[in-house]
Amino acid sequence: MIPHNTPLIKDEDREAVDSVLRSGWVAQGSQVNTLEANYVSYFDGGVACAVSSGTAALFLSLKGLGVGKGSKVAVPTYACSALLNAVFMAGAMPSVVDILPDSFCLDPVALGQQAADASCVIPVHCYGEPANISAMLQPGRKLIEDCCHSLGGSDANDLIGRTGDIAVFSFYATKIITGGQGGLIWANDPILAAKIHDYRQFDCREDYVPRFNLQMTDIQAALINSQMRRLKAIKARRQLIAKSYLAALPEGLKVQSGITDVGRMIYRFVVVTPDLATRDALHRHMQNAGVSSVIPINRYELLHRYLKLDPNHYPVAENLVETTLSLPIYPGLTEAQVAQVQGALMKFRP
Ligand SMILES: *Cc1c(COP(=O)(O)O)cnc(C)c1O
């Protein structure tokens, strides 16, 4: 069976981790500093703060922006529950918003209808597809771009993550590059970034305010730094695999609207079927062909379902969870495996 996702750890990555282990300094240190410097050069400015996870990065972003008790935070319903967790941990209230059918990203029009009073928005660049950030900007509204799927990606104008107040990344095992766990916050505003750094640095402080240990280790940072050097190659490889799947895509099946855009980071290759029966048939068909595929988000995982909100207010997401299937797309796939997935896809009759 071809796994749905697996990290690609190369000899140079092992070497980088081993050199940290040999150094005698394994906690937050020079490798974390290097990771932060890498992000500053990636974005050509600003300040970065590495943390223990993407969820920690979201939480700390809300803290830094002063979004807490009494604040409402708009989140797309079609997203990781980490968004809800971070909002609740910060003491704020989530306002759950429906998504767009072509991009799977937060719908700016629904944002106006379902979360007009939200003082903060966390749009997700879903599976690498750029969310329409500029349509969400409003005076007095904070914006945290969830870039956990879009590292390395750009839209027509710019690198993804530079428009909002903060960009948040995750290095969990299944992400574009990984440290096993890990997260990072990037902000253009040095005062905001200083607040975030202050919260992470709990030890040896003269003033006491409650802070928390959300640090990343140098072991993780070394692994991330090593893979980050291959980011361009990772992006190109994913685009190439997507191209061969698209060439084999049977009539009647669709993908996200921007998947062939030149700047696109293709984090997941998600096929959209006309209905539930076709999705389940495709799932079985790929299984029989030795290819693991997954339902990227199930109905029960939709954030409005977790909060027991009326599903009738989320028609797009409710439909999407029945008609989507994610196929393996990662740089560790061999040519033979890519051909196997492609061949299976080509033989499917919707
Ligand atoms: C993975 C992910 C997160 C959470 O990151 P962790 O490192 O697992 O805490 C948040 N948002 C999105 C879109 C993600 O994919």
CSV table of C-alpha atoms and ligand atoms in Angstrom, one decimal:
chain,number,residue,atom,x,y,z
A,1,MET,CA,0.0,0.0,0.0
A,2,ILE,CA,1.2,3.5,-0.8
A,3,PRO,CA,0.8,5.5,2.4
A,4,HIS,CA,-1.2,8.7,2.2
A,5,ASN,CA,1.6,10.8,3.7
A,6,THR,CA,5.0,10.2,5.1
A,7,PRO,CA,7.9,12.7,5.9
A,8,LEU,CA,11.0,12.6,3.7
A,9,ILE,CA,14.0,12.6,6.0
A,10,LYS,CA,17.3,12.6,4.2
A,11,ASP,CA,20.9,11.9,5.3
A,12,GLU,CA,21.6,15.6,5.6
A,13,ASP,CA,18.7,16.0,8.0
A,14,ARG,CA,20.0,13.2,10.2
A,15,GLU,CA,23.4,14.7,10.1
A,16,ALA,CA,22.0,18.1,11.2
A,17,VAL,CA,20.1,16.5,14.1
A,18,ASP,CA,23.2,14.5,15.1
A,19,SER,CA,25.4,17.5,15.2
A,20,VAL,CA,23.0,19.1,17.7
A,21,LEU,CA,23.0,15.9,19.8
A,22,ARG,CA,26.8,15.9,19.7
A,23,SER,CA,27.0,19.6,20.6
A,24,GLY,CA,25.8,19.2,24.2
A,25,TRP,CA,23.0,21.9,23.7
A,26,VAL,CA,19.7,20.4,22.8
A,27,ALA,CA,17.2,22.9,24.2
A,28,GLN,CA,16.2,26.2,22.5
A,29,GLY,CA,19.4,27.7,21.3
A,30,SER,CA,21.4,28.6,18.2
A,31,GLN,CA,19.4,26.3,15.8
A,32,VAL,CA,16.2,28.0,16.9
A,33,ASN,CA,17.8,31.4,16.3
A,34,THR,CA,18.9,30.2,12.8
A,35,LEU,CA,15.3,29.0,12.1
A,36,GLU,CA,14.0,32.5,13.0
A,37,ALA,CA,16.6,34.1,10.9
A,38,ASN,CA,15.7,31.9,8.0
A,39,TYR,CA,12.1,33.1,8.2
A,40,VAL,CA,13.2,36.7,8.4
A,41,SER,CA,15.1,36.2,5.2
A,42,TYR,CA,12.3,34.2,3.7
A,43,PHE,CA,9.9,37.1,4.2
A,44,ASP,CA,12.7,39.7,3.6
A,45,GLY,CA,12.1,41.4,7.0
A,46,GLY,CA,9.9,41.2,10.1
A,47,VAL,CA,10.5,39.1,13.2
A,48,ALA,CA,10.0,35.4,13.8
A,49,CYS,CA,9.3,33.4,16.9
A,50,ALA,CA,9.7,29.6,16.9
A,51,VAL,CA,7.4,27.7,19.3
A,52,SER,CA,6.4,24.1,20.2
A,53,SER,CA,3.5,23.7,17.8
A,54,GLY,CA,1.2,25.4,15.3
A,55,THR,CA,-1.5,25.5,18.0
A,56,ALA,CA,0.9,27.2,20.4
A,57,ALA,CA,1.7,29.7,17.6
A,58,LEU,CA,-2.1,30.4,17.1
A,59,PHE,CA,-2.6,30.8,20.8
A,60,LEU,CA,0.4,33.1,21.2
A,61,SER,CA,-0.6,35.2,18.2
A,62,LEU,CA,-4.0,35.9,19.9
A,63,LYS,CA,-2.2,36.7,23.2
A,64,GLY,CA,0.2,39.1,21.4
A,65,LEU,CA,-2.7,40.8,19.6
A,66,GLY,CA,-4.6,41.2,22.9
A,67,VAL,CA,-7.4,39.0,21.7
A,68,GLY,CA,-8.9,37.4,24.8
A,69,LYS,CA,-11.9,37.6,27.0
A,70,GLY,CA,-14.8,39.5,25.4
A,71,SER,CA,-13.3,39.1,21.8
A,72,LYS,CA,-14.8,37.2,19.0
A,73,VAL,CA,-12.6,35.4,16.5
A,74,ALA,CA,-13.8,34.4,13.1
A,75,VAL,CA,-12.6,31.0,11.9
A,76,PRO,CA,-13.6,28.9,8.9
A,77,THR,CA,-15.6,25.8,9.8
A,78,TYR,CA,-13.6,23.6,7.3
A,79,ALA,CA,-10.4,23.7,9.4
A,80,CYS,CA,-8.3,21.9,12.0
A,81,SER,CA,-9.8,21.9,15.5
A,82,ALA,CA,-6.5,23.6,16.6
A,83,LEU,CA,-8.1,26.9,15.6
A,84,LEU,CA,-10.9,26.4,18.1
A,85,ASN,CA,-8.5,25.2,20.8
A,86,ALA,CA,-6.3,28.3,20.5
A,87,VAL,CA,-9.3,30.7,20.6
A,88,PHE,CA,-10.8,29.1,23.7
A,89,MET,CA,-7.3,28.8,25.4
A,90,ALA,CA,-6.9,32.6,24.8
A,91,GLY,CA,-10.3,33.1,26.5
A,92,ALA,CA,-12.0,34.4,23.3
A,93,MET,CA,-15.1,33.2,21.6
A,94,PRO,CA,-15.1,31.6,18.1
A,95,SER,CA,-17.5,32.8,15.3
A,96,VAL,CA,-17.6,30.0,12.8
A,97,VAL,CA,-17.9,31.0,9.1
A,98,ASP,CA,-18.7,28.9,6.0
A,99,ILE,CA,-16.2,28.5,3.1
A,100,LEU,CA,-16.1,28.9,-0.7
A,101,PRO,CA,-16.7,25.8,-2.8
A,102,ASP,CA,-13.9,26.4,-5.3
A,103,SER,CA,-11.0,27.3,-2.9
A,104,PHE,CA,-12.3,25.6,0.3
A,105,CYS,CA,-11.2,28.8,2.1
A,106,LEU,CA,-13.1,31.2,4.4
A,107,ASP,CA,-15.8,33.0,2.4
A,108,PRO,CA,-15.4,36.8,2.8
A,109,VAL,CA,-19.1,37.4,2.1
A,110,ALA,CA,-20.1,34.9,4.7
A,111,LEU,CA,-17.6,36.5,7.1
A,112,GLY,CA,-19.7,39.7,6.9
A,113,GLN,CA,-22.9,37.8,7.5
A,114,GLN,CA,-21.8,35.3,10.2
A,115,ALA,CA,-19.1,37.1,12.1
A,116,ALA,CA,-19.5,40.9,11.4
A,117,ASP,CA,-18.6,41.7,15.0
A,118,ALA,CA,-15.4,39.6,15.1
A,119,SER,CA,-12.4,41.7,16.0
A,120,CYS,CA,-10.0,39.0,14.7
A,121,VAL,CA,-10.1,36.6,11.8
A,122,ILE,CA,-8.0,33.4,11.3
A,123,PRO,CA,-8.2,32.5,7.6
A,124,VAL,CA,-6.6,29.2,6.6
A,125,HIS,CA,-4.8,28.9,3.2
A,126,CYS,CA,-6.5,25.5,2.8
A,127,TYR,CA,-4.3,22.8,1.3
A,128,GLY,CA,-2.1,25.6,0.0
A,129,GLU,CA,-4.9,27.6,-1.8
A,130,PRO,CA,-4.5,31.3,-1.0
A,131,ALA,CA,-7.5,32.6,1.0
A,132,ASN,CA,-8.7,36.0,-0.2
A,133,ILE,CA,-7.1,38.0,2.6
A,134,SER,CA,-7.5,41.5,1.1
A,135,ALA,CA,-11.3,41.0,1.1
A,136,MET,CA,-11.2,40.4,4.8
A,137,LEU,CA,-9.2,43.4,5.8
A,138,GLN,CA,-11.1,46.0,7.7
A,139,PRO,CA,-10.1,48.9,10.0
A,140,GLY,CA,-9.7,47.6,13.6
A,141,ARG,CA,-9.8,44.0,12.6
A,142,LYS,CA,-6.8,41.8,13.4
A,143,LEU,CA,-5.8,39.1,10.9
A,144,ILE,CA,-3.8,35.9,11.7
A,145,GLU,CA,-3.0,34.0,8.5
A,146,ASP,CA,-2.9,30.3,9.1
A,147,CYS,CA,-0.1,29.3,6.8
A,148,CYS,CA,0.3,25.7,8.1
A,149,HIS,CA,-0.4,24.4,4.5
A,150,SER,CA,1.1,27.1,2.5
A,151,LEU,CA,4.8,27.5,3.4
A,152,GLY,CA,6.7,28.2,0.2
A,153,GLY,CA,3.6,29.3,-1.7
A,154,SER,CA,2.7,32.7,-3.2
A,155,ASP,CA,-0.3,34.2,-4.8
A,156,ALA,CA,-0.4,36.5,-7.8
A,157,ASN,CA,1.1,39.4,-5.8
A,158,ASP,CA,3.3,38.2,-3.0
A,159,LEU,CA,4.5,35.4,-0.7
A,160,ILE,CA,1.6,34.0,1.3
A,161,GLY,CA,1.5,35.2,4.9
A,162,ARG,CA,2.7,38.8,4.5
A,163,THR,CA,-0.7,40.6,4.4
A,164,GLY,CA,-2.1,39.9,7.8
A,165,ASP,CA,-0.8,41.0,11.2
A,166,ILE,CA,0.7,37.6,11.8
A,167,ALA,CA,1.5,34.5,9.9
A,168,VAL,CA,1.4,31.1,11.6
A,169,PHE,CA,3.2,27.9,10.6
A,170,SER,CA,3.3,24.3,11.9
A,171,PHE,CA,6.0,21.7,11.6
A,172,TYR,CA,4.0,18.7,12.7
A,173,ALA,CA,4.9,15.3,11.1
A,174,THR,CA,2.5,15.6,8.2
A,175,LYS,CA,3.3,19.2,7.2
A,176,ILE,CA,5.3,20.5,4.3
A,177,ILE,CA,8.5,20.4,6.4
A,178,THR,CA,8.7,18.8,9.8
A,179,GLY,CA,10.4,18.8,13.1
A,180,GLY,CA,8.1,16.1,14.5
A,181,GLN,CA,6.3,18.9,16.2
A,182,GLY,CA,6.9,22.6,16.1
A,183,GLY,CA,5.4,25.9,15.1
A,184,LEU,CA,6.4,29.5,14.2
A,185,ILE,CA,5.0,33.0,14.3
A,186,TRP,CA,6.1,35.7,11.9
A,187,ALA,CA,5.0,39.3,12.3
A,188,ASN,CA,6.1,42.5,10.5
A,189,ASP,CA,5.5,44.6,13.6
A,190,PRO,CA,8.5,44.4,16.0
A,191,ILE,CA,6.5,45.6,19.0
A,192,LEU,CA,4.0,42.8,18.5
A,193,ALA,CA,6.8,40.3,17.9
A,194,ALA,CA,8.5,41.5,21.1
A,195,LYS,CA,5.4,40.7,23.2
A,196,ILE,CA,5.3,37.2,21.7
A,197,HIS,CA,9.0,36.6,22.4
A,198,ASP,CA,8.5,37.9,26.0
A,199,TYR,CA,5.7,35.4,26.6
A,200,ARG,CA,7.8,32.5,25.4
A,201,GLN,CA,10.8,33.5,27.6
A,202,PHE,CA,9.5,32.5,31.0
A,203,ASP,CA,12.8,31.5,32.7
A,204,CYS,CA,15.2,33.9,34.6
A,205,ARG,CA,12.8,36.9,34.5
A,206,GLU,CA,13.0,39.6,37.0
A,207,ASP,CA,9.3,40.6,36.6
A,208,TYR,CA,6.8,37.9,37.2
A,209,VAL,CA,3.7,37.5,35.0
A,210,PRO,CA,2.3,34.1,34.1
A,211,ARG,CA,4.0,32.8,31.0
A,212,PHE,CA,4.2,29.4,29.5
A,213,ASN,CA,6.8,27.0,28.2
A,214,LEU,CA,6.1,27.0,24.5
A,215,GLN,CA,9.6,26.6,23.3
A,216,MET,CA,11.0,24.6,20.5
A,217,THR,CA,14.2,22.5,20.9
A,218,ASP,CA,17.3,22.8,18.8
A,219,ILE,CA,16.9,19.2,17.8
A,220,GLN,CA,13.6,20.1,16.1
A,221,ALA,CA,14.9,23.3,14.7
A,222,ALA,CA,18.0,21.6,13.1
A,223,LEU,CA,15.6,19.1,11.4
A,224,ILE,CA,13.4,22.0,10.1
A,225,ASN,CA,16.4,24.1,9.0
A,226,SER,CA,17.8,21.3,7.0
A,227,GLN,CA,14.5,20.6,5.2
A,228,MET,CA,13.9,24.3,4.6
A,229,ARG,CA,17.0,24.4,2.4
A,230,ARG,CA,15.0,22.1,0.0
A,231,LEU,CA,11.8,24.1,0.1
A,232,LYS,CA,12.0,25.1,-3.6
A,233,ALA,CA,12.6,21.5,-4.7
A,234,ILE,CA,9.8,20.3,-2.4
A,235,LYS,CA,7.4,22.7,-4.0
A,236,ALA,CA,8.5,21.8,-7.6
A,237,ARG,CA,8.2,18.1,-6.9
A,238,ARG,CA,4.7,18.5,-5.5
A,239,GLN,CA,3.7,20.5,-8.5
A,240,LEU,CA,5.1,17.9,-10.9
A,241,ILE,CA,3.2,15.1,-9.2
A,242,ALA,CA,0.0,17.1,-9.3
A,243,LYS,CA,0.5,17.7,-13.0
A,244,SER,CA,0.6,13.9,-13.6
A,245,TYR,CA,-2.5,13.3,-11.5
A,246,LEU,CA,-4.3,16.2,-13.3
A,247,ALA,CA,-3.5,14.6,-16.7
A,248,ALA,CA,-5.2,11.4,-15.5
A,249,LEU,CA,-8.2,13.0,-13.8
A,250,PRO,CA,-11.4,11.4,-15.2
A,251,GLU,CA,-14.1,13.6,-16.6
A,252,GLY,CA,-16.5,14.8,-13.9
A,253,LEU,CA,-14.0,15.0,-11.1
A,254,LYS,CA,-12.6,18.4,-10.0
A,255,VAL,CA,-9.8,19.9,-7.8
A,256,GLN,CA,-9.3,23.2,-6.1
A,257,SER,CA,-9.6,26.1,-8.5
A,258,GLY,CA,-6.0,27.4,-8.1
A,259,ILE,CA,-4.1,24.2,-8.0
A,260,THR,CA,-2.2,24.8,-11.3
A,261,ASP,CA,-1.2,28.4,-10.4
A,262,VAL,CA,2.6,28.9,-10.7
A,263,GLY,CA,3.1,30.0,-7.1
A,264,ARG,CA,0.9,27.4,-5.5
A,265,MET,CA,2.3,25.1,-2.8
A,266,ILE,CA,0.3,22.0,-3.3
A,267,TYR,CA,0.1,20.6,0.3
A,268,ARG,CA,-2.7,18.2,-0.6
A,269,PHE,CA,-4.2,16.9,-3.8
A,270,VAL,CA,-7.9,16.7,-3.0
A,271,VAL,CA,-10.3,15.3,-5.6
A,272,VAL,CA,-13.9,16.7,-5.6
A,273,THR,CA,-16.5,14.2,-6.8
A,274,PRO,CA,-20.1,15.0,-7.8
A,275,ASP,CA,-21.6,13.1,-4.9
A,276,LEU,CA,-21.0,10.9,-1.9
A,277,ALA,CA,-21.5,7.6,-3.7
A,278,THR,CA,-18.8,8.6,-6.2
A,279,ARG,CA,-16.4,9.7,-3.5
A,280,ASP,CA,-16.8,6.4,-1.6
A,281,ALA,CA,-16.4,4.4,-4.9
A,282,LEU,CA,-13.2,6.3,-5.6
A,283,HIS,CA,-12.0,5.6,-2.1
A,284,ARG,CA,-12.5,1.8,-2.6
A,285,HIS,CA,-11.1,1.9,-6.2
A,286,MET,CA,-7.8,3.5,-4.9
A,287,GLN,CA,-7.7,1.1,-2.0
A,288,ASN,CA,-8.0,-1.9,-4.5
A,289,ALA,CA,-5.2,-0.3,-6.5
A,290,GLY,CA,-2.9,-0.2,-3.5
A,291,VAL,CA,-3.2,3.5,-2.9
A,292,SER,CA,-4.2,4.9,0.5
A,293,SER,CA,-6.4,7.9,0.3
A,294,VAL,CA,-8.1,9.8,3.1
A,295,ILE,CA,-11.2,12.0,3.7
A,296,PRO,CA,-9.3,15.1,4.6
A,297,ILE,CA,-12.1,16.5,6.9
A,298,ASN,CA,-15.1,14.4,8.0
A,299,ARG,CA,-18.5,15.9,8.7
A,300,TYR,CA,-18.1,15.5,12.5
A,301,GLU,CA,-14.8,17.4,12.4
A,302,LEU,CA,-16.4,20.6,11.0
A,303,LEU,CA,-16.0,23.3,13.6
A,304,HIS,CA,-19.7,24.2,13.6
A,305,ARG,CA,-20.5,20.5,14.3
A,306,TYR,CA,-18.1,20.5,17.3
A,307,LEU,CA,-19.9,23.6,18.6
A,308,LYS,CA,-23.4,22.1,17.8
A,309,LEU,CA,-24.3,25.1,15.6
A,310,ASP,CA,-27.1,24.8,13.0
A,311,PRO,CA,-25.6,22.9,10.0
A,312,ASN,CA,-28.0,24.7,7.6
A,313,HIS,CA,-25.8,27.8,8.0
A,314,TYR,CA,-22.8,25.9,6.6
A,315,PRO,CA,-24.1,24.4,3.3
A,316,VAL,CA,-20.8,24.6,1.4
A,317,ALA,CA,-18.7,22.8,4.0
A,318,GLU,CA,-21.5,20.3,4.7
A,319,ASN,CA,-21.4,19.4,1.0
A,320,LEU,CA,-17.6,19.4,0.7
A,321,VAL,CA,-17.0,16.8,3.4
A,322,GLU,CA,-19.1,14.3,1.4
A,323,THR,CA,-17.4,14.9,-1.9
A,324,THR,CA,-13.7,15.1,-1.2
A,325,LEU,CA,-10.8,12.6,-1.1
A,326,SER,CA,-7.1,13.3,-0.6
A,327,LEU,CA,-4.5,11.4,-2.7
A,328,PRO,CA,-0.8,10.8,-1.7
A,329,ILE,CA,1.3,13.8,-2.8
A,330,TYR,CA,4.7,14.1,-1.1
A,331,PRO,CA,8.3,14.3,-2.3
A,332,GLY,CA,9.1,10.9,-0.8
A,333,LEU,CA,6.9,9.2,-3.5
A,334,THR,CA,9.0,7.3,-6.1
A,335,GLU,CA,8.4,7.6,-9.8
A,336,ALA,CA,6.8,4.1,-9.8
A,337,GLN,CA,4.5,5.1,-7.0
A,338,VAL,CA,3.4,8.3,-8.7
A,339,ALA,CA,2.7,6.2,-11.9
A,340,GLN,CA,0.7,3.7,-9.8
A,341,VAL,CA,-1.5,6.5,-8.4
A,342,GLN,CA,-1.8,8.1,-11.8
A,343,GLY,CA,-2.8,4.8,-13.4
A,344,ALA,CA,-5.4,4.0,-10.8
A,345,LEU,CA,-6.9,7.4,-11.1
A,346,MET,CA,-7.1,7.1,-14.9
A,347,LYS,CA,-9.0,3.8,-14.7
A,348,PHE,CA,-11.7,5.2,-12.4
A,349,ARG,CA,-15.1,5.6,-14.0
A,350,PRO,CA,-17.3,8.1,-12.0
B,1,LIG,C1,-1.6,21.4,11.6
B,1,LIG,C2,-2.4,22.6,11.6
B,1,LIG,C3,-2.5,23.4,12.7
B,1,LIG,C4,-2.0,23.0,14.1
B,1,LIG,O1,-0.6,22.7,14.1
B,1,LIG,P1,0.0,21.8,15.2
B,1,LIG,O2,1.5,21.9,15.0
B,1,LIG,O3,-0.5,20.4,14.9
B,1,LIG,O4,-0.5,22.2,16.5
B,1,LIG,C5,-3.3,24.5,12.6
B,1,LIG,N1,-3.9,24.9,11.5
B,1,LIG,C6,-3.8,24.1,10.4
B,1,LIG,C7,-4.4,24.6,9.1
B,1,LIG,C8,-3.0,22.9,10.4
B,1,LIG,O5,-2.9,22.2,9.3
